[in-house]
Amino acid sequence: TKMERKLILQGKQAYTIALPISWIRKHDLKPKDSVQVQEERENLIVSSTLKSKSQSIEIDVTGNTRLEAMLKIESKYIQGYDEIKIKHDNLPLIREIAQSLMGMVIEDYKKDFCVLKSIVNSADDNIRNIILKTIFILEEQAKTLVQLAKGKIKLETSLAEESLMDYNNLYAIRFLNKYKQDAEGHGLFLICSSFDTVSDLMGEIAKKIKKNVKLAEALDYYISNYAKFLQKNDFEELNKLLLDESKHEQKTFLDGILYSITEILYNYLAYVVEVFNKKD
């Protein structure tokens, strides 16, 4: 909603504006709380600090299938609700779903009713740390892929890393919906989505890798160096890495998937640079 505010001269070198009371109440701000002021080209963006009023909602999954119940509960989780009250007729199913929702625990339960409660009451988790954690999962997934190709682990062990990525990505999207509903949050969402796609493609490689150690090691080379250069903020080397095609000659279907992975990481590189190169 656009609205006009007049500038008020304060002292000799500063101006102030009055913030809408509806916005203040929505973000549960109090006197002396801080807000973020960000300059983007000709615009000045004022946003709340990473703080949000606790929200509760009640849903009914009685008679629902496993998929229907999961989608209903996950939807409210992603939207950022801190307390989800659930009417149900299948406690084991609710327990199973709750285990996949990072940061949530079953606080109270009865035969036909339970309460999922967030144990994260603030945004102390910096989004960069969440994304770095996501990249760490990708690293582990690439390493287990090498072990799978060498015959040292079973397929189920490799695919477990992909499931961990799904749980982590749900939490990241919840975080963005709850605390970062702005232009930067959109960029962060695209980063998370790209990493999730990369993880899915790695899962497809795992199912067909057999004893192709060379391809597995090539993938590990890209992912491990991607993580290393990103943490060093060495974006020039990161760019060179993703443009280097020497590790993936496109001879087979799996080579094509590897190429797709490097393309996805390259296509979203601008967003990654913007997030990690920003001064706090």
PDB file of C-alpha atoms in Angstrom:
ATOM      1  CA  THR A   1       0.000   0.000   0.000  1.00  0.00           C
ATOM      2  CA  LYS A   2       1.467   3.320  -1.057  1.00  0.00           C
ATOM      3  CA  MET A   3       1.047   6.328   1.203  1.00  0.00           C
ATOM      4  CA  GLU A   4       2.514   9.805   1.367  1.00  0.00           C
ATOM      5  CA  ARG A   5       4.427  11.068   4.394  1.00  0.00           C
ATOM      6  CA  LYS A   6       5.818  14.581   4.892  1.00  0.00           C
ATOM      7  CA  LEU A   7       9.421  15.074   5.986  1.00  0.00           C
ATOM      8  CA  ILE A   8       9.955  16.696   9.375  1.00  0.00           C
ATOM      9  CA  LEU A   9      13.193  18.575   9.998  1.00  0.00           C
ATOM     10  CA  GLN A  10      14.918  17.325  13.125  1.00  0.00           C
ATOM     11  CA  GLY A  11      17.963  19.338  14.163  1.00  0.00           C
ATOM     12  CA  LYS A  12      20.151  20.632  11.346  1.00  0.00           C
ATOM     13  CA  GLN A  13      21.118  17.470   9.464  1.00  0.00           C
ATOM     14  CA  ALA A  14      18.287  14.947   9.786  1.00  0.00           C
ATOM     15  CA  TYR A  15      14.699  14.440   8.698  1.00  0.00           C
ATOM     16  CA  THR A  16      12.090  12.126  10.203  1.00  0.00           C
ATOM     17  CA  ILE A  17       8.806  10.672   8.971  1.00  0.00           C
ATOM     18  CA  ALA A  18       5.870   9.158  10.844  1.00  0.00           C
ATOM     19  CA  LEU A  19       5.382   5.427  10.281  1.00  0.00           C
ATOM     20  CA  PRO A  20       1.809   4.105   9.841  1.00  0.00           C
ATOM     21  CA  ILE A  21       0.377   2.785  13.104  1.00  0.00           C
ATOM     22  CA  SER A  22      -1.156  -0.228  11.299  1.00  0.00           C
ATOM     23  CA  TRP A  23       2.333  -1.276  10.146  1.00  0.00           C
ATOM     24  CA  ILE A  24       3.743  -0.733  13.650  1.00  0.00           C
ATOM     25  CA  ARG A  25       1.044  -2.960  15.178  1.00  0.00           C
ATOM     26  CA  LYS A  26       1.391  -5.630  12.496  1.00  0.00           C
ATOM     27  CA  HIS A  27       5.074  -6.075  13.345  1.00  0.00           C
ATOM     28  CA  ASP A  28       4.550  -5.694  17.104  1.00  0.00           C
ATOM     29  CA  LEU A  29       7.005  -2.802  17.350  1.00  0.00           C
ATOM     30  CA  LYS A  30       7.451  -0.779  20.522  1.00  0.00           C
ATOM     31  CA  PRO A  31       9.180   2.543  21.354  1.00  0.00           C
ATOM     32  CA  LYS A  32      12.986   2.210  21.053  1.00  0.00           C
ATOM     33  CA  ASP A  33      12.710  -0.906  18.842  1.00  0.00           C
ATOM     34  CA  SER A  34      14.903  -0.790  15.734  1.00  0.00           C
ATOM     35  CA  VAL A  35      13.902  -0.927  12.089  1.00  0.00           C
ATOM     36  CA  GLN A  36      16.036  -1.593   9.025  1.00  0.00           C
ATOM     37  CA  VAL A  37      16.627   1.240   6.529  1.00  0.00           C
ATOM     38  CA  GLN A  38      17.974   0.056   3.195  1.00  0.00           C
ATOM     39  CA  GLU A  39      18.889   2.190   0.168  1.00  0.00           C
ATOM     40  CA  GLU A  40      18.090   0.671  -3.230  1.00  0.00           C
ATOM     41  CA  ARG A  41      18.902   2.994  -6.127  1.00  0.00           C
ATOM     42  CA  GLU A  42      16.547   5.976  -5.793  1.00  0.00           C
ATOM     43  CA  ASN A  43      14.400   4.264  -3.152  1.00  0.00           C
ATOM     44  CA  LEU A  44      14.718   4.037   0.616  1.00  0.00           C
ATOM     45  CA  ILE A  45      13.145   0.877   2.067  1.00  0.00           C
ATOM     46  CA  VAL A  46      12.070   0.745   5.701  1.00  0.00           C
ATOM     47  CA  SER A  47      11.463  -2.744   7.083  1.00  0.00           C
ATOM     48  CA  SER A  48      10.946  -4.255  10.501  1.00  0.00           C
ATOM     49  CA  THR A  49      13.844  -6.009  12.167  1.00  0.00           C
ATOM     50  CA  LEU A  50      13.665  -9.779  12.214  1.00  0.00           C
ATOM     51  CA  LYS A  51      10.794  -9.915  14.664  1.00  0.00           C
ATOM     52  CA  SER A  52       7.272 -11.224  14.314  1.00  0.00           C
ATOM     53  CA  LYS A  53       4.242 -11.557  16.568  1.00  0.00           C
ATOM     54  CA  SER A  54       3.523 -15.108  17.677  1.00  0.00           C
ATOM     55  CA  GLN A  55       0.680 -16.580  15.614  1.00  0.00           C
ATOM     56  CA  SER A  56      -1.591 -19.535  16.268  1.00  0.00           C
ATOM     57  CA  ILE A  57      -4.020 -21.410  14.021  1.00  0.00           C
ATOM     58  CA  GLU A  58      -6.306 -24.419  14.356  1.00  0.00           C
ATOM     59  CA  ILE A  59      -6.860 -26.980  11.585  1.00  0.00           C
ATOM     60  CA  ASP A  60      -8.824 -30.203  11.270  1.00  0.00           C
ATOM     61  CA  VAL A  61      -7.303 -33.230   9.508  1.00  0.00           C
ATOM     62  CA  THR A  62      -9.832 -35.780  10.802  1.00  0.00           C
ATOM     63  CA  GLY A  63     -10.551 -38.336   8.088  1.00  0.00           C
ATOM     64  CA  ASN A  64      -7.790 -36.967   5.846  1.00  0.00           C
ATOM     65  CA  THR A  65      -5.353 -39.213   4.006  1.00  0.00           C
ATOM     66  CA  ARG A  66      -1.670 -39.096   4.970  1.00  0.00           C
ATOM     67  CA  LEU A  67      -0.915 -36.789   2.019  1.00  0.00           C
ATOM     68  CA  GLU A  68      -3.849 -34.462   2.719  1.00  0.00           C
ATOM     69  CA  ALA A  69      -2.900 -34.140   6.400  1.00  0.00           C
ATOM     70  CA  MET A  70       0.762 -33.560   5.567  1.00  0.00           C
ATOM     71  CA  LEU A  71      -0.019 -30.825   3.015  1.00  0.00           C
ATOM     72  CA  LYS A  72      -2.403 -29.021   5.381  1.00  0.00           C
ATOM     73  CA  ILE A  73       0.063 -29.004   8.260  1.00  0.00           C
ATOM     74  CA  GLU A  74       3.117 -28.185   6.140  1.00  0.00           C
ATOM     75  CA  SER A  75       1.230 -25.274   4.574  1.00  0.00           C
ATOM     76  CA  LYS A  76       0.670 -23.639   7.975  1.00  0.00           C
ATOM     77  CA  TYR A  77       4.261 -24.408   8.976  1.00  0.00           C
ATOM     78  CA  ILE A  78       5.621 -22.699   5.851  1.00  0.00           C
ATOM     79  CA  GLN A  79       3.358 -19.689   6.444  1.00  0.00           C
ATOM     80  CA  GLY A  80       5.194 -19.166   9.739  1.00  0.00           C
ATOM     81  CA  TYR A  81       2.630 -20.080  12.397  1.00  0.00           C
ATOM     82  CA  ASP A  82       4.280 -20.581  15.814  1.00  0.00           C
ATOM     83  CA  GLU A  83       1.466 -22.752  17.158  1.00  0.00           C
ATOM     84  CA  ILE A  84      -0.574 -25.206  15.091  1.00  0.00           C
ATOM     85  CA  LYS A  85      -3.535 -26.794  16.894  1.00  0.00           C
ATOM     86  CA  ILE A  86      -4.619 -29.960  15.122  1.00  0.00           C
ATOM     87  CA  LYS A  87      -7.834 -31.951  15.388  1.00  0.00           C
ATOM     88  CA  HIS A  88      -7.063 -35.465  14.171  1.00  0.00           C
ATOM     89  CA  ASP A  89      -7.856 -39.166  14.368  1.00  0.00           C
ATOM     90  CA  ASN A  90      -4.334 -40.548  13.810  1.00  0.00           C
ATOM     91  CA  LEU A  91      -1.729 -39.614  16.440  1.00  0.00           C
ATOM     92  CA  PRO A  92       1.115 -41.739  14.946  1.00  0.00           C
ATOM     93  CA  LEU A  93       0.687 -39.856  11.658  1.00  0.00           C
ATOM     94  CA  ILE A  94       0.808 -36.467  13.403  1.00  0.00           C
ATOM     95  CA  ARG A  95       3.981 -37.533  15.220  1.00  0.00           C
ATOM     96  CA  GLU A  96       5.542 -38.597  11.909  1.00  0.00           C
ATOM     97  CA  ILE A  97       4.705 -35.274  10.249  1.00  0.00           C
ATOM     98  CA  ALA A  98       5.930 -33.266  13.262  1.00  0.00           C
ATOM     99  CA  GLN A  99       9.356 -34.936  13.031  1.00  0.00           C
ATOM    100  CA  SER A 100       9.828 -33.482   9.544  1.00  0.00           C
ATOM    101  CA  LEU A 101       9.147 -29.888  10.665  1.00  0.00           C
ATOM    102  CA  MET A 102      12.407 -28.389  11.907  1.00  0.00           C
ATOM    103  CA  GLY A 103      11.997 -26.131  14.918  1.00  0.00           C
ATOM    104  CA  MET A 104       8.596 -27.580  15.932  1.00  0.00           C
ATOM    105  CA  VAL A 105       7.735 -29.984  18.762  1.00  0.00           C
ATOM    106  CA  ILE A 106       4.534 -31.649  19.973  1.00  0.00           C
ATOM    107  CA  GLU A 107       3.762 -29.630  23.096  1.00  0.00           C
ATOM    108  CA  ASP A 108       0.505 -31.323  24.043  1.00  0.00           C
ATOM    109  CA  TYR A 109      -1.513 -34.183  22.638  1.00  0.00           C
ATOM    110  CA  LYS A 110      -4.642 -36.194  23.265  1.00  0.00           C
ATOM    111  CA  LYS A 111      -6.412 -38.944  21.386  1.00  0.00           C
ATOM    112  CA  ASP A 112      -7.980 -36.526  18.868  1.00  0.00           C
ATOM    113  CA  PHE A 113      -6.148 -33.225  19.433  1.00  0.00           C
ATOM    114  CA  CYS A 114      -2.538 -32.042  19.598  1.00  0.00           C
ATOM    115  CA  VAL A 115      -0.524 -28.821  19.564  1.00  0.00           C
ATOM    116  CA  LEU A 116       2.644 -28.257  17.527  1.00  0.00           C
ATOM    117  CA  LYS A 117       4.731 -25.464  19.010  1.00  0.00           C
ATOM    118  CA  SER A 118       7.714 -23.587  17.599  1.00  0.00           C
ATOM    119  CA  ILE A 119      10.843 -23.734  19.749  1.00  0.00           C
ATOM    120  CA  VAL A 120      12.340 -20.870  17.719  1.00  0.00           C
ATOM    121  CA  ASN A 121      10.839 -17.683  19.146  1.00  0.00           C
ATOM    122  CA  SER A 122      12.979 -15.177  17.283  1.00  0.00           C
ATOM    123  CA  ALA A 123      14.969 -14.844  14.086  1.00  0.00           C
ATOM    124  CA  ASP A 124      18.337 -15.489  15.691  1.00  0.00           C
ATOM    125  CA  ASP A 125      19.048 -17.823  12.776  1.00  0.00           C
ATOM    126  CA  ASN A 126      20.636 -15.527  10.201  1.00  0.00           C
ATOM    127  CA  ILE A 127      19.441 -16.454   6.706  1.00  0.00           C
ATOM    128  CA  ARG A 128      23.029 -16.630   5.454  1.00  0.00           C
ATOM    129  CA  ASN A 129      23.749 -19.276   8.086  1.00  0.00           C
ATOM    130  CA  ILE A 130      20.674 -21.209   6.976  1.00  0.00           C
ATOM    131  CA  ILE A 131      21.884 -21.134   3.363  1.00  0.00           C
ATOM    132  CA  LEU A 132      25.416 -22.140   4.387  1.00  0.00           C
ATOM    133  CA  LYS A 133      23.874 -25.068   6.257  1.00  0.00           C
ATOM    134  CA  THR A 134      21.988 -25.968   3.066  1.00  0.00           C
ATOM    135  CA  ILE A 135      25.241 -25.929   1.098  1.00  0.00           C
ATOM    136  CA  PHE A 136      26.851 -28.139   3.752  1.00  0.00           C
ATOM    137  CA  ILE A 137      24.069 -30.685   3.145  1.00  0.00           C
ATOM    138  CA  LEU A 138      24.821 -30.525  -0.601  1.00  0.00           C
ATOM    139  CA  GLU A 139      28.495 -31.153   0.175  1.00  0.00           C
ATOM    140  CA  GLU A 140      27.640 -34.204   2.240  1.00  0.00           C
ATOM    141  CA  GLN A 141      25.306 -35.442  -0.497  1.00  0.00           C
ATOM    142  CA  ALA A 142      28.109 -35.163  -3.070  1.00  0.00           C
ATOM    143  CA  LYS A 143      30.571 -37.001  -0.812  1.00  0.00           C
ATOM    144  CA  THR A 144      28.147 -39.870  -0.162  1.00  0.00           C
ATOM    145  CA  LEU A 145      27.617 -40.089  -3.920  1.00  0.00           C
ATOM    146  CA  VAL A 146      31.343 -40.800  -4.349  1.00  0.00           C
ATOM    147  CA  GLN A 147      31.141 -43.475  -1.655  1.00  0.00           C
ATOM    148  CA  LEU A 148      28.084 -44.963  -3.393  1.00  0.00           C
ATOM    149  CA  ALA A 149      29.897 -45.162  -6.746  1.00  0.00           C
ATOM    150  CA  LYS A 150      32.824 -46.889  -4.998  1.00  0.00           C
ATOM    151  CA  GLY A 151      30.424 -49.437  -3.523  1.00  0.00           C
ATOM    152  CA  LYS A 152      31.136 -48.426   0.094  1.00  0.00           C
ATOM    153  CA  ILE A 153      27.556 -47.454   1.026  1.00  0.00           C
ATOM    154  CA  LYS A 154      24.034 -48.374  -0.061  1.00  0.00           C
ATOM    155  CA  LEU A 155      21.666 -46.230  -2.123  1.00  0.00           C
ATOM    156  CA  GLU A 156      19.375 -45.640   0.884  1.00  0.00           C
ATOM    157  CA  THR A 157      22.205 -43.899   2.759  1.00  0.00           C
ATOM    158  CA  SER A 158      22.822 -41.546  -0.151  1.00  0.00           C
ATOM    159  CA  LEU A 159      19.136 -40.718  -0.589  1.00  0.00           C
ATOM    160  CA  ALA A 160      18.831 -39.918   3.130  1.00  0.00           C
ATOM    161  CA  GLU A 161      20.852 -36.754   2.463  1.00  0.00           C
ATOM    162  CA  GLU A 162      18.203 -35.669  -0.043  1.00  0.00           C
ATOM    163  CA  SER A 163      15.496 -36.099   2.619  1.00  0.00           C
ATOM    164  CA  LEU A 164      17.533 -33.968   5.027  1.00  0.00           C
ATOM    165  CA  MET A 165      17.663 -31.269   2.349  1.00  0.00           C
ATOM    166  CA  ASP A 166      13.867 -31.361   2.041  1.00  0.00           C
ATOM    167  CA  TYR A 167      13.471 -30.783   5.799  1.00  0.00           C
ATOM    168  CA  ASN A 168      16.025 -27.978   5.791  1.00  0.00           C
ATOM    169  CA  ASN A 169      14.470 -26.300   2.765  1.00  0.00           C
ATOM    170  CA  LEU A 170      11.039 -26.332   4.407  1.00  0.00           C
ATOM    171  CA  TYR A 171      12.557 -24.513   7.384  1.00  0.00           C
ATOM    172  CA  ALA A 172      14.317 -21.977   5.137  1.00  0.00           C
ATOM    173  CA  ILE A 173      11.082 -21.179   3.262  1.00  0.00           C
ATOM    174  CA  ARG A 174       9.231 -20.857   6.593  1.00  0.00           C
ATOM    175  CA  PHE A 175      11.915 -18.421   7.789  1.00  0.00           C
ATOM    176  CA  LEU A 176      11.595 -16.292   4.642  1.00  0.00           C
ATOM    177  CA  ASN A 177       7.793 -16.194   4.814  1.00  0.00           C
ATOM    178  CA  LYS A 178       7.908 -15.202   8.471  1.00  0.00           C
ATOM    179  CA  TYR A 179      10.758 -12.700   8.517  1.00  0.00           C
ATOM    180  CA  LYS A 180      11.804 -11.678   4.989  1.00  0.00           C
ATOM    181  CA  GLN A 181       8.773 -10.704   2.897  1.00  0.00           C
ATOM    182  CA  ASP A 182      10.669  -8.206   0.762  1.00  0.00           C
ATOM    183  CA  ALA A 183      12.798  -8.010  -2.396  1.00  0.00           C
ATOM    184  CA  GLU A 184      15.772  -9.624  -0.681  1.00  0.00           C
ATOM    185  CA  GLY A 185      13.542 -12.408   0.590  1.00  0.00           C
ATOM    186  CA  HIS A 186      12.468 -13.160  -2.993  1.00  0.00           C
ATOM    187  CA  GLY A 187      16.107 -13.534  -4.035  1.00  0.00           C
ATOM    188  CA  LEU A 188      16.788 -15.782  -1.052  1.00  0.00           C
ATOM    189  CA  PHE A 189      13.775 -17.929  -1.953  1.00  0.00           C
ATOM    190  CA  LEU A 190      15.196 -18.430  -5.461  1.00  0.00           C
ATOM    191  CA  ILE A 191      18.543 -19.460  -3.970  1.00  0.00           C
ATOM    192  CA  CYS A 192      16.870 -22.020  -1.695  1.00  0.00           C
ATOM    193  CA  SER A 193      14.784 -23.353  -4.585  1.00  0.00           C
ATOM    194  CA  SER A 194      17.854 -23.717  -6.800  1.00  0.00           C
ATOM    195  CA  PHE A 195      19.719 -25.671  -4.098  1.00  0.00           C
ATOM    196  CA  ASP A 196      16.675 -27.897  -3.625  1.00  0.00           C
ATOM    197  CA  THR A 197      16.617 -28.620  -7.370  1.00  0.00           C
ATOM    198  CA  VAL A 198      20.344 -29.419  -7.312  1.00  0.00           C
ATOM    199  CA  SER A 199      19.740 -31.845  -4.441  1.00  0.00           C
ATOM    200  CA  ASP A 200      16.906 -33.544  -6.373  1.00  0.00           C
ATOM    201  CA  LEU A 201      19.155 -33.926  -9.447  1.00  0.00           C
ATOM    202  CA  MET A 202      21.893 -35.425  -7.288  1.00  0.00           C
ATOM    203  CA  GLY A 203      19.317 -37.909  -6.038  1.00  0.00           C
ATOM    204  CA  GLU A 204      18.549 -38.893  -9.640  1.00  0.00           C
ATOM    205  CA  ILE A 205      22.275 -39.376 -10.301  1.00  0.00           C
ATOM    206  CA  ALA A 206      22.513 -41.595  -7.202  1.00  0.00           C
ATOM    207  CA  LYS A 207      19.824 -43.927  -8.571  1.00  0.00           C
ATOM    208  CA  LYS A 208      21.761 -44.443 -11.819  1.00  0.00           C
ATOM    209  CA  ILE A 209      25.404 -43.897 -10.833  1.00  0.00           C
ATOM    210  CA  LYS A 210      26.405 -47.602 -10.603  1.00  0.00           C
ATOM    211  CA  LYS A 211      30.249 -47.553 -10.572  1.00  0.00           C
ATOM    212  CA  ASN A 212      30.782 -44.242 -12.360  1.00  0.00           C
ATOM    213  CA  VAL A 213      33.337 -42.914  -9.859  1.00  0.00           C
ATOM    214  CA  LYS A 214      34.706 -40.347 -12.320  1.00  0.00           C
ATOM    215  CA  LEU A 215      31.367 -38.555 -12.628  1.00  0.00           C
ATOM    216  CA  ALA A 216      30.737 -38.714  -8.870  1.00  0.00           C
ATOM    217  CA  GLU A 217      34.144 -37.177  -8.176  1.00  0.00           C
ATOM    218  CA  ALA A 218      33.503 -34.465 -10.773  1.00  0.00           C
ATOM    219  CA  LEU A 219      30.266 -33.549  -9.011  1.00  0.00           C
ATOM    220  CA  ASP A 220      32.038 -33.545  -5.638  1.00  0.00           C
ATOM    221  CA  TYR A 221      34.687 -31.249  -7.174  1.00  0.00           C
ATOM    222  CA  TYR A 222      32.078 -28.666  -8.204  1.00  0.00           C
ATOM    223  CA  ILE A 223      30.048 -28.736  -4.982  1.00  0.00           C
ATOM    224  CA  SER A 224      33.004 -28.694  -2.570  1.00  0.00           C
ATOM    225  CA  ASN A 225      34.723 -25.836  -4.419  1.00  0.00           C
ATOM    226  CA  TYR A 226      31.441 -23.953  -4.735  1.00  0.00           C
ATOM    227  CA  ALA A 227      31.139 -24.070  -0.943  1.00  0.00           C
ATOM    228  CA  LYS A 228      34.798 -23.119  -0.421  1.00  0.00           C
ATOM    229  CA  PHE A 229      34.751 -20.099  -2.743  1.00  0.00           C
ATOM    230  CA  LEU A 230      31.386 -18.925  -1.415  1.00  0.00           C
ATOM    231  CA  GLN A 231      32.559 -18.946   2.204  1.00  0.00           C
ATOM    232  CA  LYS A 232      35.688 -17.032   1.156  1.00  0.00           C
ATOM    233  CA  ASN A 233      33.555 -14.518  -0.815  1.00  0.00           C
ATOM    234  CA  ASP A 234      35.800 -15.316  -3.787  1.00  0.00           C
ATOM    235  CA  PHE A 235      33.186 -14.723  -6.471  1.00  0.00           C
ATOM    236  CA  GLU A 236      35.655 -14.530  -9.356  1.00  0.00           C
ATOM    237  CA  GLU A 237      36.856 -18.071  -8.719  1.00  0.00           C
ATOM    238  CA  LEU A 238      33.266 -19.153  -8.165  1.00  0.00           C
ATOM    239  CA  ASN A 239      32.330 -17.791 -11.585  1.00  0.00           C
ATOM    240  CA  LYS A 240      35.300 -19.543 -13.242  1.00  0.00           C
ATOM    241  CA  LEU A 241      34.427 -22.811 -11.510  1.00  0.00           C
ATOM    242  CA  LEU A 242      30.886 -22.883 -12.862  1.00  0.00           C
ATOM    243  CA  LEU A 243      32.016 -21.994 -16.381  1.00  0.00           C
ATOM    244  CA  ASP A 244      34.657 -24.751 -16.411  1.00  0.00           C
ATOM    245  CA  GLU A 245      33.260 -27.567 -18.556  1.00  0.00           C
ATOM    246  CA  SER A 246      36.411 -29.720 -18.449  1.00  0.00           C
ATOM    247  CA  LYS A 247      34.926 -31.951 -15.747  1.00  0.00           C
ATOM    248  CA  HIS A 248      31.689 -32.848 -17.544  1.00  0.00           C
ATOM    249  CA  GLU A 249      31.943 -33.978 -21.140  1.00  0.00           C
ATOM    250  CA  GLN A 250      28.361 -34.521 -22.295  1.00  0.00           C
ATOM    251  CA  LYS A 251      28.563 -38.131 -23.435  1.00  0.00           C
ATOM    252  CA  THR A 252      25.889 -39.764 -21.286  1.00  0.00           C
ATOM    253  CA  PHE A 253      22.587 -38.953 -19.606  1.00  0.00           C
ATOM    254  CA  LEU A 254      24.325 -38.538 -16.246  1.00  0.00           C
ATOM    255  CA  ASP A 255      26.828 -36.122 -17.808  1.00  0.00           C
ATOM    256  CA  GLY A 256      23.831 -34.056 -18.905  1.00  0.00           C
ATOM    257  CA  ILE A 257      22.461 -33.956 -15.344  1.00  0.00           C
ATOM    258  CA  LEU A 258      25.858 -32.844 -14.031  1.00  0.00           C
ATOM    259  CA  TYR A 259      25.913 -30.090 -16.640  1.00  0.00           C
ATOM    260  CA  SER A 260      22.396 -29.042 -15.572  1.00  0.00           C
ATOM    261  CA  ILE A 261      23.556 -28.772 -11.950  1.00  0.00           C
ATOM    262  CA  THR A 262      26.396 -26.403 -12.850  1.00  0.00           C
ATOM    263  CA  GLU A 263      24.021 -24.390 -15.062  1.00  0.00           C
ATOM    264  CA  ILE A 264      21.509 -23.980 -12.213  1.00  0.00           C
ATOM    265  CA  LEU A 265      24.220 -22.849  -9.788  1.00  0.00           C
ATOM    266  CA  TYR A 266      25.545 -20.404 -12.389  1.00  0.00           C
ATOM    267  CA  ASN A 267      22.115 -18.989 -13.290  1.00  0.00           C
ATOM    268  CA  TYR A 268      21.458 -18.013  -9.665  1.00  0.00           C
ATOM    269  CA  LEU A 269      24.993 -16.806  -8.965  1.00  0.00           C
ATOM    270  CA  ALA A 270      23.944 -13.128  -9.075  1.00  0.00           C
ATOM    271  CA  TYR A 271      21.509 -13.644  -6.207  1.00  0.00           C
ATOM    272  CA  VAL A 272      24.125 -15.531  -4.186  1.00  0.00           C
ATOM    273  CA  VAL A 273      26.705 -12.761  -4.688  1.00  0.00           C
ATOM    274  CA  GLU A 274      24.163 -10.127  -3.635  1.00  0.00           C
ATOM    275  CA  VAL A 275      23.372 -11.959  -0.403  1.00  0.00           C
ATOM    276  CA  PHE A 276      26.890 -12.939   0.656  1.00  0.00           C
ATOM    277  CA  ASN A 277      28.682  -9.800  -0.502  1.00  0.00           C
ATOM    278  CA  LYS A 278      26.355  -7.515   1.464  1.00  0.00           C
ATOM    279  CA  LYS A 279      27.856  -5.799   4.478  1.00  0.00           C
ATOM    280  CA  ASP A 280      25.930  -6.334   7.707  1.00  0.00           C
TER     281      ASP A 280
END
